Coordinates of N, CA and C and ligand atoms in Angstrom, one line a residue:
X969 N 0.8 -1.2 0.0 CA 0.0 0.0 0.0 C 0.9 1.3 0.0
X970 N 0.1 1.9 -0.7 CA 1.0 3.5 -0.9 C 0.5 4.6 -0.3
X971 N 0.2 6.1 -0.6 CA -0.7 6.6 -0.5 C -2.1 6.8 -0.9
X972 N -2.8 7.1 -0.5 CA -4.0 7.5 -0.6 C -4.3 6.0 -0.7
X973 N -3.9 5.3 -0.1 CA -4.5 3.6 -0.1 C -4.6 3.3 -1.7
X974 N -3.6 3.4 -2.5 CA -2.7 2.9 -4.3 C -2.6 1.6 -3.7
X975 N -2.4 0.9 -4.6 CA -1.5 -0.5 -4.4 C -1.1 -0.8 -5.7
X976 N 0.3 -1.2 -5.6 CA 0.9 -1.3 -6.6 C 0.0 -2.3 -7.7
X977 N 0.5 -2.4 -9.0 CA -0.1 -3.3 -10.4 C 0.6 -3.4 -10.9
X978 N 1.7 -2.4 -11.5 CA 2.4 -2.9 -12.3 C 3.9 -2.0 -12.4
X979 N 5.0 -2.7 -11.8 CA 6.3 -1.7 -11.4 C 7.1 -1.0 -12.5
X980 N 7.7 -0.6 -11.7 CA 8.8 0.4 -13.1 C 9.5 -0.4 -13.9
X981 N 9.7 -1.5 -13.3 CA 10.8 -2.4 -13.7 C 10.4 -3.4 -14.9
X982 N 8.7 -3.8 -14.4 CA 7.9 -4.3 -15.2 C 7.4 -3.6 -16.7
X983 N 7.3 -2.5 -16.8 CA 6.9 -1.2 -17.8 C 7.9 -1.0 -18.7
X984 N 9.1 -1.0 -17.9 CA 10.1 -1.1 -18.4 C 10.5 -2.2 -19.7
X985 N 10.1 -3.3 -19.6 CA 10.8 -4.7 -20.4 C 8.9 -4.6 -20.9
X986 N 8.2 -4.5 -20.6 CA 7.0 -4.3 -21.1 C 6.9 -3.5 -22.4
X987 N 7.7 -2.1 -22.2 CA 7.2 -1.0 -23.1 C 8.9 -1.4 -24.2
X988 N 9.7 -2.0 -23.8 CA 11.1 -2.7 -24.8 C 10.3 -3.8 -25.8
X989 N 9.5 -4.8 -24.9 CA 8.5 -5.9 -25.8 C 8.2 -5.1 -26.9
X990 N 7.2 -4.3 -26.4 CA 6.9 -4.0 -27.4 C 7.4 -3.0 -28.5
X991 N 8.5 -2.3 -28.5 CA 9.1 -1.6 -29.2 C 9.8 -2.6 -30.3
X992 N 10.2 -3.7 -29.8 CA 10.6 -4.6 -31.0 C 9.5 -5.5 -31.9
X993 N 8.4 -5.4 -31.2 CA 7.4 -5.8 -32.4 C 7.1 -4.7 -33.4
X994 N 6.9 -3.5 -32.6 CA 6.6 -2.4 -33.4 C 8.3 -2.3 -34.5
X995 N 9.2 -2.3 -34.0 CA 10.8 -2.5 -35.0 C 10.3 -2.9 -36.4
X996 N 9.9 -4.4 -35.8 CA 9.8 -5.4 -36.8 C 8.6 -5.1 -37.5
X997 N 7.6 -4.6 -37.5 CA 6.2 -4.2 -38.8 C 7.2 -2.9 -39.4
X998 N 7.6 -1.9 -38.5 CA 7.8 -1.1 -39.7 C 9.4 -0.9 -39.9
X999 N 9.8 -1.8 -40.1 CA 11.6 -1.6 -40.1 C 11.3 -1.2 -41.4
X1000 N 10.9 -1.3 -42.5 CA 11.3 -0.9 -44.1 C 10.2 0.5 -44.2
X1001 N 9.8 0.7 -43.3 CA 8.8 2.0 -43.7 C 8.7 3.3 -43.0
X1002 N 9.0 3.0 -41.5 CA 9.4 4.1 -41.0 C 8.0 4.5 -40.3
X1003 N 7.8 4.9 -39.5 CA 6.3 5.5 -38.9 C 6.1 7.0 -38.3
X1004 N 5.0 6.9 -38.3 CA 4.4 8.2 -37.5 C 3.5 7.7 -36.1
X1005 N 4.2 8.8 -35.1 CA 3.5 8.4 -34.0 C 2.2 9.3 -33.5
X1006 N 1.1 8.8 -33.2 CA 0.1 10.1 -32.8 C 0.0 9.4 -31.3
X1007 N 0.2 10.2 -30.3 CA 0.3 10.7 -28.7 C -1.3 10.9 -28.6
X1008 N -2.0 10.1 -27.4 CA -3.2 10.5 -27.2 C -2.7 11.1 -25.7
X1009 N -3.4 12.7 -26.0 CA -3.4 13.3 -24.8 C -4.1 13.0 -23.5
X1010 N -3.9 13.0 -22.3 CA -3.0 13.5 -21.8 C -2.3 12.1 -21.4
X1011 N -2.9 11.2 -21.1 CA -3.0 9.6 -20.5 C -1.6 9.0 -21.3
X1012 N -1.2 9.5 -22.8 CA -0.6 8.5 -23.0 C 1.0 9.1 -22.8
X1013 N 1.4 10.5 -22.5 CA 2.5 11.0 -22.8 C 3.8 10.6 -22.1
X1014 N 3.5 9.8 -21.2 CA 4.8 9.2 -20.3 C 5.2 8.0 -21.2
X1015 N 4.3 7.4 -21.5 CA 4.6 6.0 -22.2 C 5.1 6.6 -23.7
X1016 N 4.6 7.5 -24.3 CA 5.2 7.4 -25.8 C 6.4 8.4 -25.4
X1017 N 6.7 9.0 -24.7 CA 8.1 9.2 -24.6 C 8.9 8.3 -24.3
X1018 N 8.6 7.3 -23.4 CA 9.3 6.2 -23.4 C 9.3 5.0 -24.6
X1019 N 8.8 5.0 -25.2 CA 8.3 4.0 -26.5 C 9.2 4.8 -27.4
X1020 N 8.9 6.0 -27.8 CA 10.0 7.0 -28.6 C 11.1 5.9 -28.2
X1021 N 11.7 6.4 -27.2 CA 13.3 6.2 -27.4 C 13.4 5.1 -26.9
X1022 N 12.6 4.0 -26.9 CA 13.1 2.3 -27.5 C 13.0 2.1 -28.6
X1023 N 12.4 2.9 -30.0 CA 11.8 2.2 -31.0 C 13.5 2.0 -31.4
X1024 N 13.6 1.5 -32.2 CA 14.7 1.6 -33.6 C 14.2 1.7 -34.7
X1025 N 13.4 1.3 -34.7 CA 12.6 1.8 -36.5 C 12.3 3.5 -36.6
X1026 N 12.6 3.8 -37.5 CA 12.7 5.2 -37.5 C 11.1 6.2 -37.9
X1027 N 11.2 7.0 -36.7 CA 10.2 7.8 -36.9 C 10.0 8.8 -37.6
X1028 N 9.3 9.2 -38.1 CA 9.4 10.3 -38.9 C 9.0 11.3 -38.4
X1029 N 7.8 11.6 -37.4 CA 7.3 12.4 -36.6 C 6.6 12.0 -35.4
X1030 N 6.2 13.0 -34.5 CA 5.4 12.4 -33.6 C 4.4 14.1 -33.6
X1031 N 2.8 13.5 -33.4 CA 2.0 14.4 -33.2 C 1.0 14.0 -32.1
X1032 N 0.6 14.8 -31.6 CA -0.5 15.0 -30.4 C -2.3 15.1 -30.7
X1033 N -2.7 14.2 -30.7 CA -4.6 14.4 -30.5 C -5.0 14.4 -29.3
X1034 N -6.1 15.3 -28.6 CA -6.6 14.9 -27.4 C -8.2 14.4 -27.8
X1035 N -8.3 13.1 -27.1 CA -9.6 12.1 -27.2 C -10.3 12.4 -25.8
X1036 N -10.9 12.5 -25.6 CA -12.4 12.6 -23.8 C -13.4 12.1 -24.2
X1037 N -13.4 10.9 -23.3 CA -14.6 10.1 -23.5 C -15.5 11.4 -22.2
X1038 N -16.8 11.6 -22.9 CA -17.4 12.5 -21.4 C -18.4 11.7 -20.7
X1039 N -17.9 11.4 -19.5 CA -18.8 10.8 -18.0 C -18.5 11.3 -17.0
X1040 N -18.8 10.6 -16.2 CA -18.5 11.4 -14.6 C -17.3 10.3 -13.6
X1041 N -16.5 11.0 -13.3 CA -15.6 10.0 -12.3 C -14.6 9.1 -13.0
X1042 N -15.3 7.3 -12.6 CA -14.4 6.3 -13.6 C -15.1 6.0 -14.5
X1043 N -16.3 6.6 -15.2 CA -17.2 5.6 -16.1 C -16.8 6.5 -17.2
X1044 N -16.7 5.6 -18.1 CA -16.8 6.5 -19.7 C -18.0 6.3 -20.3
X1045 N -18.6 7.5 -21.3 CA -20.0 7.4 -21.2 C -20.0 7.2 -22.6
X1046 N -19.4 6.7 -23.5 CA -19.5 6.4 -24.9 C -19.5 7.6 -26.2
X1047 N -19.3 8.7 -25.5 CA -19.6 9.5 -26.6 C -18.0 10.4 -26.7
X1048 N -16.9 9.8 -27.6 CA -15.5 10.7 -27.0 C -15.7 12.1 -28.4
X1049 N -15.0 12.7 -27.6 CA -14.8 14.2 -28.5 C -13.1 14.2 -28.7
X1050 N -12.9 14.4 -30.3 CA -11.2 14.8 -30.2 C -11.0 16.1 -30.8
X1051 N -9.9 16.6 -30.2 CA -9.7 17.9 -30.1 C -8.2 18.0 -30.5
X1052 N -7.8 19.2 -31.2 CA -6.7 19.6 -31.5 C -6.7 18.9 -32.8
X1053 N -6.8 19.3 -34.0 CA -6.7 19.1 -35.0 C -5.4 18.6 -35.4
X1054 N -5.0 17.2 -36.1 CA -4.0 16.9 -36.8 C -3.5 17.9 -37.8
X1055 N -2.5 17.7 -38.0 CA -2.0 18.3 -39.4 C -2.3 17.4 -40.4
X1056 N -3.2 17.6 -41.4 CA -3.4 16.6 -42.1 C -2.3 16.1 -43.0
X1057 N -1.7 16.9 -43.4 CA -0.4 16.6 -44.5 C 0.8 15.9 -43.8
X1058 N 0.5 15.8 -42.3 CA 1.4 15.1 -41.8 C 0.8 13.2 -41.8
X1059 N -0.3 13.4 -42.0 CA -0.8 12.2 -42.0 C -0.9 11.0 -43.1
X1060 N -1.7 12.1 -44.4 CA -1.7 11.8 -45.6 C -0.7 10.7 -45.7
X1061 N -0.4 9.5 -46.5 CA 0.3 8.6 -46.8 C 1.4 8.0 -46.0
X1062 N 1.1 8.6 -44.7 CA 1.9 8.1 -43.6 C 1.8 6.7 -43.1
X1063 N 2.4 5.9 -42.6 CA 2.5 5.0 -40.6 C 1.8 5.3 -40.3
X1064 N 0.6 5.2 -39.7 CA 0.4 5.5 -38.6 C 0.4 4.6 -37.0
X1065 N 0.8 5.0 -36.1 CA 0.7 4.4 -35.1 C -0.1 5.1 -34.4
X1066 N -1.2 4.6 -33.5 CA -2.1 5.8 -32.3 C -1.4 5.0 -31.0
X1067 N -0.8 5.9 -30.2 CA -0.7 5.2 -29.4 C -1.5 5.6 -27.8
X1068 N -1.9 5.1 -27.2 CA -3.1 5.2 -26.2 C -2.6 4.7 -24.7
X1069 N -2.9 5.0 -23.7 CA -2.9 4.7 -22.4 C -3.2 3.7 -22.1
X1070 N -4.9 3.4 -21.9 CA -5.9 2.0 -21.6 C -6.2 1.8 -22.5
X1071 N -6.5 0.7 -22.9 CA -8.5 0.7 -23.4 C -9.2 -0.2 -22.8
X1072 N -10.2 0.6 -22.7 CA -11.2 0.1 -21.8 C -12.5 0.1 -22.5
X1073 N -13.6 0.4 -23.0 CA -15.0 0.7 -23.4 C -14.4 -0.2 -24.9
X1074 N -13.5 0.6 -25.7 CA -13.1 0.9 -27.2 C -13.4 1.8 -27.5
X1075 N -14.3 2.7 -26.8 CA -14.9 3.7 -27.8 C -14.2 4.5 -28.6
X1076 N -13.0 5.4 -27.4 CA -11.8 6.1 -27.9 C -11.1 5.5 -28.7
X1077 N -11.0 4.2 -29.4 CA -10.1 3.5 -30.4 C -11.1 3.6 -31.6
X1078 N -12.2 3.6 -31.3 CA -13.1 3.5 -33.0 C -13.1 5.1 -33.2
X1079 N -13.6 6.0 -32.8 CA -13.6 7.5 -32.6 C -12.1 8.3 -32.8
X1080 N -11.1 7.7 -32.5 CA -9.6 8.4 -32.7 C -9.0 7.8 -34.3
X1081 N -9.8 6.2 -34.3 CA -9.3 5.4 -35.9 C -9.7 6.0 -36.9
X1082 N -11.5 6.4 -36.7 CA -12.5 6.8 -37.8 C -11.9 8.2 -38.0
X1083 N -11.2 9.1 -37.2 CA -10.9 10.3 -37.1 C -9.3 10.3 -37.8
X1084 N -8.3 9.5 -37.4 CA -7.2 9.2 -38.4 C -7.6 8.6 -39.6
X1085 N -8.2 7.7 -40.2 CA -8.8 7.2 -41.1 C -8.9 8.3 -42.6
X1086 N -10.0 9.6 -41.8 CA -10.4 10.6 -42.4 C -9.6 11.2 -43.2
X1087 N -8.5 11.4 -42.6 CA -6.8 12.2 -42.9 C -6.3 11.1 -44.4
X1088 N -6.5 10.1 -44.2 CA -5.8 9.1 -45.3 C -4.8 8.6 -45.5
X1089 N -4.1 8.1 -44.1 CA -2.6 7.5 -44.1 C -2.8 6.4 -45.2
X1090 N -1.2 5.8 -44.9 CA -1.1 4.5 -45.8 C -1.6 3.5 -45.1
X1091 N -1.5 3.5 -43.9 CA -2.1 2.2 -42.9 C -2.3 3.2 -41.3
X1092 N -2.9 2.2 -40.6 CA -3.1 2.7 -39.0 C -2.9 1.6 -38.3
X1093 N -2.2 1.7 -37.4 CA -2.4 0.4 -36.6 C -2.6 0.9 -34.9
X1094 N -3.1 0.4 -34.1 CA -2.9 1.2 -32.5 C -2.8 0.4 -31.3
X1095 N -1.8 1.2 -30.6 CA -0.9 0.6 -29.7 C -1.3 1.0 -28.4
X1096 N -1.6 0.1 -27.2 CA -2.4 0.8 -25.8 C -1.3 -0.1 -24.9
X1097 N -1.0 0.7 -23.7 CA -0.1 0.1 -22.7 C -0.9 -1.2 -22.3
X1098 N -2.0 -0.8 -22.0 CA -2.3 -1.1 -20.9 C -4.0 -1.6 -21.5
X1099 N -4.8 -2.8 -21.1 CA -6.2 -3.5 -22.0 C -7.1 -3.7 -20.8
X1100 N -8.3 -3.5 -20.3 CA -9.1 -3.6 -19.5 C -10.2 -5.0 -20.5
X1101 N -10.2 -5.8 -21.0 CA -10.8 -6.4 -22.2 C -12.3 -6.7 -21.3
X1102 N -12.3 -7.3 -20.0 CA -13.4 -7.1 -19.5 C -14.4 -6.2 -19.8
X1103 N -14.5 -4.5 -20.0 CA -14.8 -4.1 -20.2 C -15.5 -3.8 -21.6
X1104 N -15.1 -4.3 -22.4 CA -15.2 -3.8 -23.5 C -16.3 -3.7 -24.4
X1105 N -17.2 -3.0 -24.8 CA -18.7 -2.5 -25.5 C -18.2 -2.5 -27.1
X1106 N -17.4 -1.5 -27.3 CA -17.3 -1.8 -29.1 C -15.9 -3.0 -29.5
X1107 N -16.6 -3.0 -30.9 CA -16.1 -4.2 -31.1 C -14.7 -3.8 -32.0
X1108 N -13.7 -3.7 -31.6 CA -12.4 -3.2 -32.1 C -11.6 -4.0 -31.2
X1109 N -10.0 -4.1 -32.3 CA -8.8 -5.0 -32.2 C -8.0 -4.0 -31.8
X1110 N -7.1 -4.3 -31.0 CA -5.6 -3.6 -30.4 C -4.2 -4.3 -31.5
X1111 N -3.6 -3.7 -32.0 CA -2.4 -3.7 -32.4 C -1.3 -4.7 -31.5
X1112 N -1.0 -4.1 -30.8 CA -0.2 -4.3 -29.7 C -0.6 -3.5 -28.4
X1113 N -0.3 -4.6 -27.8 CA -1.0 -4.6 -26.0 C 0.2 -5.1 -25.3
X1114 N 0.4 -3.5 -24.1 CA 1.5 -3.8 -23.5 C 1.3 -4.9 -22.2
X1115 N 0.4 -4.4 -21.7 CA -0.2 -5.6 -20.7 C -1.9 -5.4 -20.6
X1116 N -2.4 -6.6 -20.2 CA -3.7 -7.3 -20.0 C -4.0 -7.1 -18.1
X1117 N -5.0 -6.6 -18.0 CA -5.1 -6.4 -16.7 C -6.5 -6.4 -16.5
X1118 N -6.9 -6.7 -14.8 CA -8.0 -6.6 -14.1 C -8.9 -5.4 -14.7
X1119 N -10.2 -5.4 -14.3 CA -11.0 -4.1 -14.2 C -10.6 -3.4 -13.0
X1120 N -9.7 -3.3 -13.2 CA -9.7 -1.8 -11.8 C -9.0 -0.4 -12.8
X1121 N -9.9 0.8 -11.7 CA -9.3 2.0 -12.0 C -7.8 2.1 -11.8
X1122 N -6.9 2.8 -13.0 CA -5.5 3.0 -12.8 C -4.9 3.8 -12.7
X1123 N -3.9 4.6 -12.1 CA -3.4 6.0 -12.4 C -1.9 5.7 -12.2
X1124 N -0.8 6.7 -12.7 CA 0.5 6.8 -12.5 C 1.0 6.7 -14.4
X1125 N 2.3 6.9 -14.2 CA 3.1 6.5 -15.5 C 2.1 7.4 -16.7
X1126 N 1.6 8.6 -16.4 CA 0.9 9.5 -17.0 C -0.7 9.2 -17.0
X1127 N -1.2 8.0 -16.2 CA -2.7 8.3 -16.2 C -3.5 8.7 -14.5
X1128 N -4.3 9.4 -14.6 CA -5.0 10.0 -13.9 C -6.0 9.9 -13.2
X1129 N -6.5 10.0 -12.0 CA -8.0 10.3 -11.7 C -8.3 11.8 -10.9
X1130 N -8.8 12.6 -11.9 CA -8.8 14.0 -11.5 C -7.8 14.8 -11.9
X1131 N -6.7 14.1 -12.6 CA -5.5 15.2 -12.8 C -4.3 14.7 -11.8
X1132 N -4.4 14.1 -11.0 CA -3.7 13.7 -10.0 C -2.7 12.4 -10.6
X1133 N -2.0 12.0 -9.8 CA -1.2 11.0 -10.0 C -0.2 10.6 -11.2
X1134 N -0.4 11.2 -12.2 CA 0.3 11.1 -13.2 C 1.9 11.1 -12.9
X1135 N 2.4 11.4 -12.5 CA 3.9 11.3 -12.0 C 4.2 10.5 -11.6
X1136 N 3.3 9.1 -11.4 CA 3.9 8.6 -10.1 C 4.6 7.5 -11.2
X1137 N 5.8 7.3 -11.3 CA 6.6 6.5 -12.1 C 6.0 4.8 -12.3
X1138 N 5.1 4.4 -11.8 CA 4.8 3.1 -12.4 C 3.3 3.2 -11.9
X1139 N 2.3 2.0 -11.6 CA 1.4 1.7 -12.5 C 0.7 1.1 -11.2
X1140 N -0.7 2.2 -10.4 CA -1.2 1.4 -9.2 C -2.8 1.7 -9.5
X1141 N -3.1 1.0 -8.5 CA -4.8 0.8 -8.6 C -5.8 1.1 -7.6
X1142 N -6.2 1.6 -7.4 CA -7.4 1.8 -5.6 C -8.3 0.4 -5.9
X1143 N -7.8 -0.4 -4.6 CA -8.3 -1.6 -4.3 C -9.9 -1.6 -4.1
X1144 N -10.2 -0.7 -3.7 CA -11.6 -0.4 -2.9 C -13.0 0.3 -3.9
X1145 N -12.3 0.5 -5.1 CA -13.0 0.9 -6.2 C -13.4 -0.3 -7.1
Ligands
5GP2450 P1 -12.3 3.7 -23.7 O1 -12.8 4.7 -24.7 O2 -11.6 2.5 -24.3 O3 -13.4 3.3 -22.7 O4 -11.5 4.6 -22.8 C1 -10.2 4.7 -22.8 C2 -9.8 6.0 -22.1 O5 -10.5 6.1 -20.8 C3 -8.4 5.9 -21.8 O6 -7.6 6.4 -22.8 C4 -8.3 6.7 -20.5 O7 -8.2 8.0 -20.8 C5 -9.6 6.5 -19.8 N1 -9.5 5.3 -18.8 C6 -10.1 4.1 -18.9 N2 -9.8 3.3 -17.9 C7 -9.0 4.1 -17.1 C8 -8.3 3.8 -15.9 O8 -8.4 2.7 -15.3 N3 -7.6 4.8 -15.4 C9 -7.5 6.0 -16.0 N4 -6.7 7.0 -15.4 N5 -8.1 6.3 -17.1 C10 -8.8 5.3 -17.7
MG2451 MG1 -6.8 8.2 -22.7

């Protein structure tokens, strides 16, 4: 137990060799092509800076969307809004990679795909730390999945409840939720 009664889920050390796994699958699809990374704000920014600088396949760019599913508390209410407009010409005949924090609902993966889609890369594929699959309402595939976990709420390693906790270098849960 940590503060505010956290308990750990998943350690630094774990995240670590977790977010390496998968930088070499991601290597290996686009070693001859090269990618683009899109950062879903704010949840995913600790991890794709760390993903960044495991990949070896070379990036070409990295850009920022923010996705909000709108509910109240831990529930997502199915209806996400994205915000901050891509650069489309950065997209156009690109890689694309989305890479995402959880997923939990899907909603934010069908809603951020159909929304990259629009733009007209050469391919999209999307990448989430972290899979709640219990939960899941729509019917969409993950790319690569850094780890498979319980239904519990999560915060640290850039995700949040309230804005809070995002610093906290690895990966805990409130037992009691
Ligand atoms: P989905 O649209 O798949 O339901 O929701 C995904 C988004 O909901 C994630 O990108 C994240 O922002 C938020 N979310 C879902 N589960 C959790 C969780 O356990 N902890 C935190 N901090 N955010 C979550
Ligand atoms: Mg998110």
């Amino acid at each position: 137990m940590l503060r505010d009664g956290l308990a750990l889920l998943i350690s630094e050390a774990e995240l670590r060799s977790g977010v390496a796994r998968l930088a070499r699958q991601i290597d290996q699809d686009y070693a001859t092509t090269g990618l683009v990374l899109v950062c879903l704000l704010k949840g995913a920014t600790v991890f794709t800076a760390d993903l960044l600088r495991a990949l070896r396949a070379e990036v070409h760019r990295i850009e920022f969307v923010r996705a909000s599913s709108y509910g109240s508390g831990t529930t997502s209410s199915g209806r996400v809004s994205i915000t901050g407009a891509l650069p489309a010409e950065h997209i156009a005949g690109q890689h694309v990679l989305a890479v995402d924090d959880i997923a939990d609902t899907g909603h934010t993966c069908v809603a951020v795909a159909e929304y990259i889609n629009s733009l007209a890369p050469a391919s999209l594929r999307y990448c989430t730390l972290l899979d709640k699959p219990e939960r899941r309402q729509a019917d969409v595939r993950y790319d690569y999945v850094g780890f498979t976990i319980p239904n519990h709420f999560v915060v640290g390693y850039g995700m949040d409840f309230d804005e809070r906790y995002r610093g906290l270098p690895a990966v805990y849960y409130f037992p009691d939720r």
